Amino acid sequence: YLKISKLALAFAIIHSKPPGKSCKEYTEHLAKTLLERDFGWKSKVEVLEAEVLRLRQELLLNKICPRFCLENGKPNTSAETLLDQECINPVSYSSQLEDSGCDVSSDYAFDSLGIASDFHQSEPNVNTSKRWLERVPPLNLCCTRREESLTAPVQFLQRLLEIRKLSEGGILQADFTELEDDSFTVCNSVSQLLDGLTVFYNSPKFPVSNVLTEAVCVLINLITDTKLSNHVLKKCFKKLEEFKKNLIQIILRNSSVNRFQALHAVSHTLVLLGRNSILRNSLISLLLSEVRQFAEQLLQAYQIQAMYDITQYENIYPLCMILEQLLQNETEESSVSSSDYDGEEKIKFLKNLDQIILHLSDEFPLFSLYLWRVSVLLNSAQIQ
């Protein structure tokens, strides 16, 4: 049947081709016309799907808190908002530069342990996330279409967070059990947000955009909110895991000369994700796995005097810094200590670590030092 259909199509094209054109040229013209038509339909479908999601978002917000939706339309309604100007302040950065990316100002400097010093002095509340977010190096997208793809999920999740805060303060009454009944809207909104951020981190530009700064802020507030984070993690855990893996690979694969500020921004986003205890444990496992595999490959290359990837060697340090910071944060939190992390990756990481450090310490002293410091944090309870 397929052969007969193809033959019939070929005869139809031959009989209908205009004079002065070969069958090949006419076939290519028809194929191009059909592709353009398909692309037009796909664009229309995407627009309609976006509109459907927007309507579902409005419906869900109306179910959770009808009063908020009514008051939100009033011009003078300026109740407490979760994301204020302190959270969205791109012009406050000291280095709005389009430079090589190698400049490391004191604003972004890591201390002797590779840990941003302000984190130790921060309070465990929403303002902490804001202050941390302001330290993310400025990034921007020239293509507004990418920013527009983030606008809808950011606005929806921003309103959800605002309702949560106002209901907690007794200003509004809200029924968050509706989130259980409409998992599609929440999952799609979070997925769009994560996909947009992944695209952005793959090709960042300076300086930062308000929309992208808001997107990171909303994501962090969402996963650190005591009530909403359970709903989000339950429905979007796999997507968040995929997002973390993508960010780690962005750090490892980036070979651009001007990559260091961008990698610093990705690193800060991973650290912020690690503020959630559930995401933190899986993130520690991912980082331990990557660092361990690289250490084993480096040792093998050193023993046989083979070449190793210098770019990946440079990029492994942000992962070491993130890992050290997450473990240090666990140690500083009285409720959760680093000794509570007893995952399989911890056992693998510590198994032959002493031998790896012994062999690499002369040729790669800095990397060996980082491996040793991570091991100290993993075994802090035994040392005490």
C-alpha positions as CSV (number, residue, x, y, z in Angstrom):
1,Y,0.0,0.0,0.0
2,L,2.8,2.4,0.9
3,K,4.7,1.7,-2.4
4,I,1.5,2.2,-4.4
5,S,0.8,5.5,-2.5
6,K,4.3,6.7,-3.2
7,L,4.0,5.9,-6.9
8,A,0.6,7.6,-7.1
9,L,2.1,10.7,-5.5
10,A,5.1,10.7,-7.9
11,F,2.7,10.6,-10.9
12,A,0.6,13.4,-9.5
13,I,3.6,15.6,-9.0
14,I,4.9,14.8,-12.5
15,H,1.5,15.6,-14.1
16,S,0.9,18.8,-12.1
17,K,4.4,20.4,-12.3
18,P,4.4,23.8,-14.0
19,P,6.5,24.2,-17.2
20,G,10.1,25.3,-16.8
21,K,10.5,23.4,-13.5
22,S,12.0,20.0,-13.1
23,C,10.3,17.3,-11.0
24,K,12.9,17.6,-8.3
25,E,12.6,21.4,-8.0
26,Y,8.8,21.2,-7.9
27,T,8.9,18.5,-5.3
28,E,11.3,20.5,-3.1
29,H,8.9,23.5,-3.5
30,L,5.9,21.5,-2.4
31,A,7.9,20.0,0.6
32,K,8.9,23.5,1.7
33,T,5.3,24.8,1.4
34,L,4.0,21.9,3.5
35,L,6.8,22.4,6.1
36,E,5.9,26.1,6.4
37,R,2.2,25.2,6.8
38,D,3.1,22.7,9.5
39,F,5.2,25.2,11.3
40,G,2.4,27.7,11.2
41,W,0.0,25.1,12.7
42,K,2.6,24.2,15.4
43,S,3.0,27.9,16.3
44,K,-0.8,28.2,16.6
45,V,-1.0,25.1,18.8
46,E,1.7,26.4,21.1
47,V,-0.1,29.7,21.5
48,L,-3.4,27.9,22.2
49,E,-1.7,25.6,24.7
50,A,-0.1,28.5,26.5
51,E,-3.6,30.2,26.7
52,V,-5.1,27.0,28.1
53,L,-2.4,26.8,30.7
54,R,-2.9,30.5,31.6
55,L,-6.7,30.0,32.1
56,R,-6.1,26.9,34.2
57,Q,-3.7,28.9,36.3
58,E,-6.3,31.6,36.9
59,L,-8.9,29.0,37.7
60,L,-6.7,27.3,40.2
61,L,-5.8,30.5,41.9
62,N,-9.5,31.4,42.0
63,K,-10.3,28.1,43.6
64,I,-7.6,28.5,46.2
65,C,-8.6,32.0,47.2
66,P,-11.4,33.8,45.3
67,R,-11.0,36.9,47.4
68,F,-7.4,37.4,46.4
69,C,-8.3,37.2,42.7
70,L,-11.0,39.9,43.2
71,E,-8.7,42.2,45.3
72,N,-5.8,41.6,43.0
73,G,-7.6,43.4,40.2
74,K,-8.1,46.6,42.2
75,P,-5.6,49.4,41.4
76,N,-4.9,50.3,45.1
77,T,-4.4,46.7,46.2
78,S,-0.8,46.7,47.4
79,A,-0.9,44.1,50.1
80,E,2.3,42.4,51.2
81,T,4.0,40.9,48.2
82,L,6.6,38.2,48.5
83,L,8.9,39.5,45.7
84,D,9.6,43.1,46.4
85,Q,12.3,45.4,45.0
86,E,14.9,44.0,47.3
87,C,14.6,40.7,45.6
88,I,14.6,42.2,42.1
89,N,17.6,44.5,42.1
90,P,19.8,43.9,39.1
91,V,21.3,47.4,39.0
92,S,22.8,46.9,42.5
93,Y,25.5,44.7,41.3
94,S,29.0,46.2,41.3
95,S,30.1,44.5,38.1
96,Q,27.7,45.1,35.3
97,L,30.5,44.2,32.9
98,E,30.8,42.6,29.6
99,D,34.3,41.4,30.3
100,S,36.2,38.2,30.0
101,G,34.3,36.8,33.0
102,C,37.6,36.3,34.8
103,D,37.1,39.3,37.1
104,V,36.3,38.1,40.7
105,S,35.3,41.0,42.8
106,S,34.9,40.9,46.6
107,D,31.2,40.6,46.2
108,Y,31.5,37.1,44.8
109,A,34.7,35.9,46.4
110,F,34.8,32.7,48.3
111,D,36.6,32.5,51.6
112,S,39.4,30.1,52.4
113,L,36.9,27.2,52.6
114,G,35.3,28.1,49.3
115,I,32.2,29.3,51.0
116,A,30.5,32.6,50.5
117,S,31.1,34.4,53.8
118,D,27.6,36.0,54.1
119,F,25.9,32.7,54.2
120,H,27.2,32.0,57.7
121,Q,25.6,35.2,58.9
122,S,22.3,34.8,57.2
123,E,19.0,34.1,59.0
124,P,16.9,31.0,57.9
125,N,14.0,33.0,56.4
126,V,12.8,34.5,53.1
127,N,15.1,37.5,53.4
128,T,18.1,35.0,53.4
129,S,17.0,33.8,49.9
130,K,16.7,37.4,48.8
131,R,20.2,38.3,50.0
132,W,21.7,35.2,48.5
133,L,19.9,35.9,45.2
134,E,21.4,39.4,45.0
135,R,24.8,37.8,45.1
136,V,24.2,35.8,41.9
137,P,26.4,37.3,39.2
138,P,24.4,39.4,36.7
139,L,23.2,37.6,33.6
140,N,20.9,38.6,30.8
141,L,19.2,37.4,27.7
142,C,19.2,39.4,24.5
143,C,16.3,37.3,23.1
144,T,13.1,38.6,24.7
145,R,11.2,35.5,23.4
146,R,13.0,33.4,26.0
147,E,12.1,35.8,28.7
148,E,8.5,35.8,27.6
149,S,8.4,32.0,28.0
150,L,9.2,32.5,31.7
151,T,6.7,35.3,32.3
152,A,3.6,33.1,32.6
153,P,4.9,30.5,35.1
154,V,6.7,33.2,37.1
155,Q,3.6,35.2,37.5
156,F,1.4,32.2,38.5
157,L,3.9,30.9,41.0
158,Q,4.5,34.4,42.3
159,R,0.8,34.9,43.0
160,L,0.7,31.4,44.6
161,L,3.5,32.4,47.0
162,E,1.8,35.7,47.7
163,I,-1.5,34.0,48.7
164,R,0.5,31.7,50.9
165,K,2.1,34.6,52.7
166,L,-1.1,36.5,53.1
167,S,-3.0,33.5,54.4
168,E,-0.3,32.7,56.9
169,G,-0.6,36.3,58.2
170,G,-4.3,35.9,58.6
171,I,-5.1,38.5,55.9
172,L,-6.7,36.0,53.5
173,Q,-8.3,32.6,53.8
174,A,-7.0,30.0,51.3
175,D,-7.6,26.4,50.6
176,F,-4.4,24.8,49.4
177,T,-5.9,21.3,49.2
178,E,-6.9,22.4,45.6
179,L,-3.2,21.9,44.7
180,E,-3.8,18.1,45.1
181,D,-6.7,18.1,42.7
182,D,-4.9,20.0,39.9
183,S,-1.4,18.6,39.7
184,F,-1.3,19.3,35.9
185,T,-1.2,23.1,36.3
186,V,1.4,23.1,39.0
187,C,3.6,20.6,37.2
188,N,3.5,22.4,33.9
189,S,4.2,25.7,35.5
190,V,7.2,24.5,37.4
191,S,8.4,22.5,34.3
192,Q,8.2,25.7,32.1
193,L,10.1,27.6,34.7
194,L,12.9,25.0,35.0
195,D,13.2,24.6,31.2
196,G,13.4,28.3,30.7
197,L,16.2,28.6,33.3
198,T,18.1,25.7,31.8
199,V,18.0,27.3,28.3
200,F,19.2,30.6,29.9
201,Y,22.1,29.0,31.8
202,N,23.2,27.2,28.6
203,S,23.8,30.6,26.9
204,P,24.0,33.4,29.5
205,K,24.8,37.0,28.7
206,F,25.5,40.0,30.9
207,P,23.9,42.0,32.6
208,V,21.0,40.4,34.4
209,S,17.3,40.6,33.3
210,N,14.5,41.3,35.8
211,V,12.5,38.4,34.6
212,L,15.3,35.9,35.0
213,T,16.2,37.3,38.5
214,E,12.5,36.9,39.4
215,A,12.4,33.4,38.1
216,V,15.3,32.2,40.3
217,C,13.8,34.0,43.3
218,V,10.4,32.5,42.8
219,L,11.9,29.0,42.4
220,I,13.9,29.2,45.6
221,N,11.0,30.7,47.6
222,L,8.8,27.9,46.3
223,I,11.0,25.1,47.4
224,T,11.8,26.7,50.8
225,D,8.2,27.5,51.7
226,T,7.2,25.1,54.4
227,K,3.7,24.5,53.1
228,L,4.0,24.7,49.3
229,S,7.3,22.9,49.0
230,N,5.7,19.5,49.9
231,H,3.2,19.9,47.0
232,V,5.8,21.0,44.6
233,L,8.3,18.2,45.5
234,K,5.6,15.6,45.4
235,K,4.6,16.5,41.8
236,C,7.8,17.8,40.4
237,F,10.6,15.9,42.1
238,K,11.8,14.2,38.9
239,K,11.8,17.4,37.0
240,L,13.8,19.1,39.8
241,E,16.3,16.2,39.8
242,E,16.7,16.6,36.0
243,F,17.2,20.3,36.5
244,K,20.0,19.8,39.0
245,K,21.7,17.2,36.7
246,N,21.5,19.7,33.8
247,L,23.1,22.5,35.9
248,I,25.9,20.2,36.9
249,Q,26.6,19.2,33.3
250,I,26.5,22.8,32.3
251,I,29.3,23.5,34.7
252,L,31.3,20.5,33.6
253,R,30.9,20.9,29.8
254,N,31.4,24.7,29.6
255,S,34.6,25.3,27.7
256,S,34.2,29.0,26.9
257,V,37.0,31.4,27.9
258,N,34.5,33.8,29.4
259,R,32.7,31.2,31.5
260,F,33.7,31.8,35.1
261,Q,31.0,34.3,36.1
262,A,28.4,32.2,34.4
263,L,29.6,29.1,36.2
264,H,29.5,31.1,39.5
265,A,25.8,31.9,38.8
266,V,25.0,28.3,38.2
267,S,26.8,27.3,41.3
268,H,24.8,29.7,43.4
269,T,21.6,28.4,42.0
270,L,22.6,24.8,43.0
271,V,23.5,26.0,46.5
272,L,20.1,27.7,46.8
273,L,18.4,24.5,45.7
274,G,20.3,22.7,48.4
275,R,18.5,24.8,51.0
276,N,15.7,22.2,50.8
277,S,16.7,19.2,52.9
278,I,15.2,16.7,50.4
279,L,16.9,18.2,47.4
280,R,20.1,18.7,49.3
281,N,20.7,15.0,50.0
282,S,20.2,14.0,46.3
283,L,22.3,17.0,45.2
284,I,25.1,15.9,47.5
285,S,25.0,12.4,46.0
286,L,25.2,13.8,42.5
287,L,28.1,16.0,43.3
288,L,30.0,13.2,45.2
289,S,29.5,10.9,42.2
290,E,30.9,13.5,39.7
291,V,33.9,14.5,41.9
292,R,34.7,10.8,42.7
293,Q,34.6,9.8,39.0
294,F,36.8,12.7,38.0
295,A,39.3,11.9,40.7
296,E,39.5,8.3,39.6
297,Q,40.0,9.3,35.9
298,L,42.6,11.9,36.9
299,L,44.5,9.2,39.0
300,Q,44.4,6.8,36.1
301,A,45.7,9.4,33.6
302,Y,48.5,10.3,36.0
303,Q,49.6,6.7,36.6
304,I,49.9,6.0,32.9
305,Q,51.2,9.5,32.1
306,A,48.3,10.2,29.7
307,M,46.7,13.5,28.8
308,Y,43.7,14.8,30.8
309,D,41.1,17.4,30.1
310,I,42.4,20.6,31.6
311,T,39.0,22.4,31.0
312,Q,37.2,19.7,33.0
313,Y,39.9,20.0,35.7
314,E,39.2,23.7,36.0
315,N,35.4,23.1,36.0
316,I,35.5,20.5,38.8
317,Y,36.4,23.2,41.3
318,P,32.9,24.8,41.3
319,L,31.4,21.4,42.1
320,C,33.9,20.9,44.9
321,M,33.0,24.3,46.3
322,I,29.2,23.6,46.1
323,L,29.7,20.2,47.8
324,E,31.8,21.7,50.6
325,Q,29.3,24.5,51.1
326,L,26.3,22.1,51.3
327,L,28.1,19.9,53.8
328,Q,29.3,22.9,55.8
329,N,25.7,24.2,55.9
330,E,24.5,20.9,57.3
331,T,27.2,21.0,60.0
332,E,26.1,24.5,61.0
333,E,22.4,23.6,61.2
334,S,21.7,22.1,64.6
335,S,18.8,20.0,63.3
336,V,20.8,18.3,60.5
337,S,24.5,17.4,60.7
338,S,26.7,16.2,57.9
339,S,27.0,12.8,59.7
340,D,23.3,12.2,59.0
341,Y,24.2,11.9,55.3
342,D,25.0,8.2,54.9
343,G,24.2,7.6,51.2
344,E,25.8,5.0,49.0
345,E,27.8,7.7,47.2
346,K,29.4,8.7,50.5
347,I,30.7,5.1,51.0
348,K,32.0,5.0,47.4
349,F,33.6,8.4,47.8
350,L,35.5,7.6,51.0
351,K,36.5,4.0,50.0
352,N,39.8,4.7,48.2
353,L,40.1,8.4,48.9
354,D,43.3,8.2,51.0
355,Q,45.1,6.4,48.2
356,I,43.9,8.8,45.6
357,I,45.0,11.8,47.7
358,L,48.4,10.2,48.4
359,H,49.1,9.7,44.7
360,L,47.8,13.0,43.5
361,S,49.0,15.3,46.2
362,D,52.4,16.2,44.6
363,E,51.1,16.8,41.1
364,F,47.6,18.2,42.0
365,P,47.9,19.7,45.5
366,L,44.9,22.0,45.3
367,F,42.5,19.3,44.1
368,S,43.9,16.9,46.7
369,L,43.2,19.6,49.4
370,Y,39.6,19.9,48.3
371,L,39.1,16.1,48.4
372,W,40.5,16.0,51.9
373,R,38.3,18.9,53.1
374,V,35.2,17.2,51.7
375,S,36.2,14.0,53.5
376,V,36.6,15.9,56.8
377,L,33.1,17.3,56.5
378,L,31.7,13.8,55.6
379,N,33.4,12.4,58.7
380,S,32.9,15.3,61.1
381,A,31.0,13.3,63.7
382,Q,33.8,10.7,64.0
383,I,36.5,13.5,64.2
384,Q,34.5,15.2,67.0
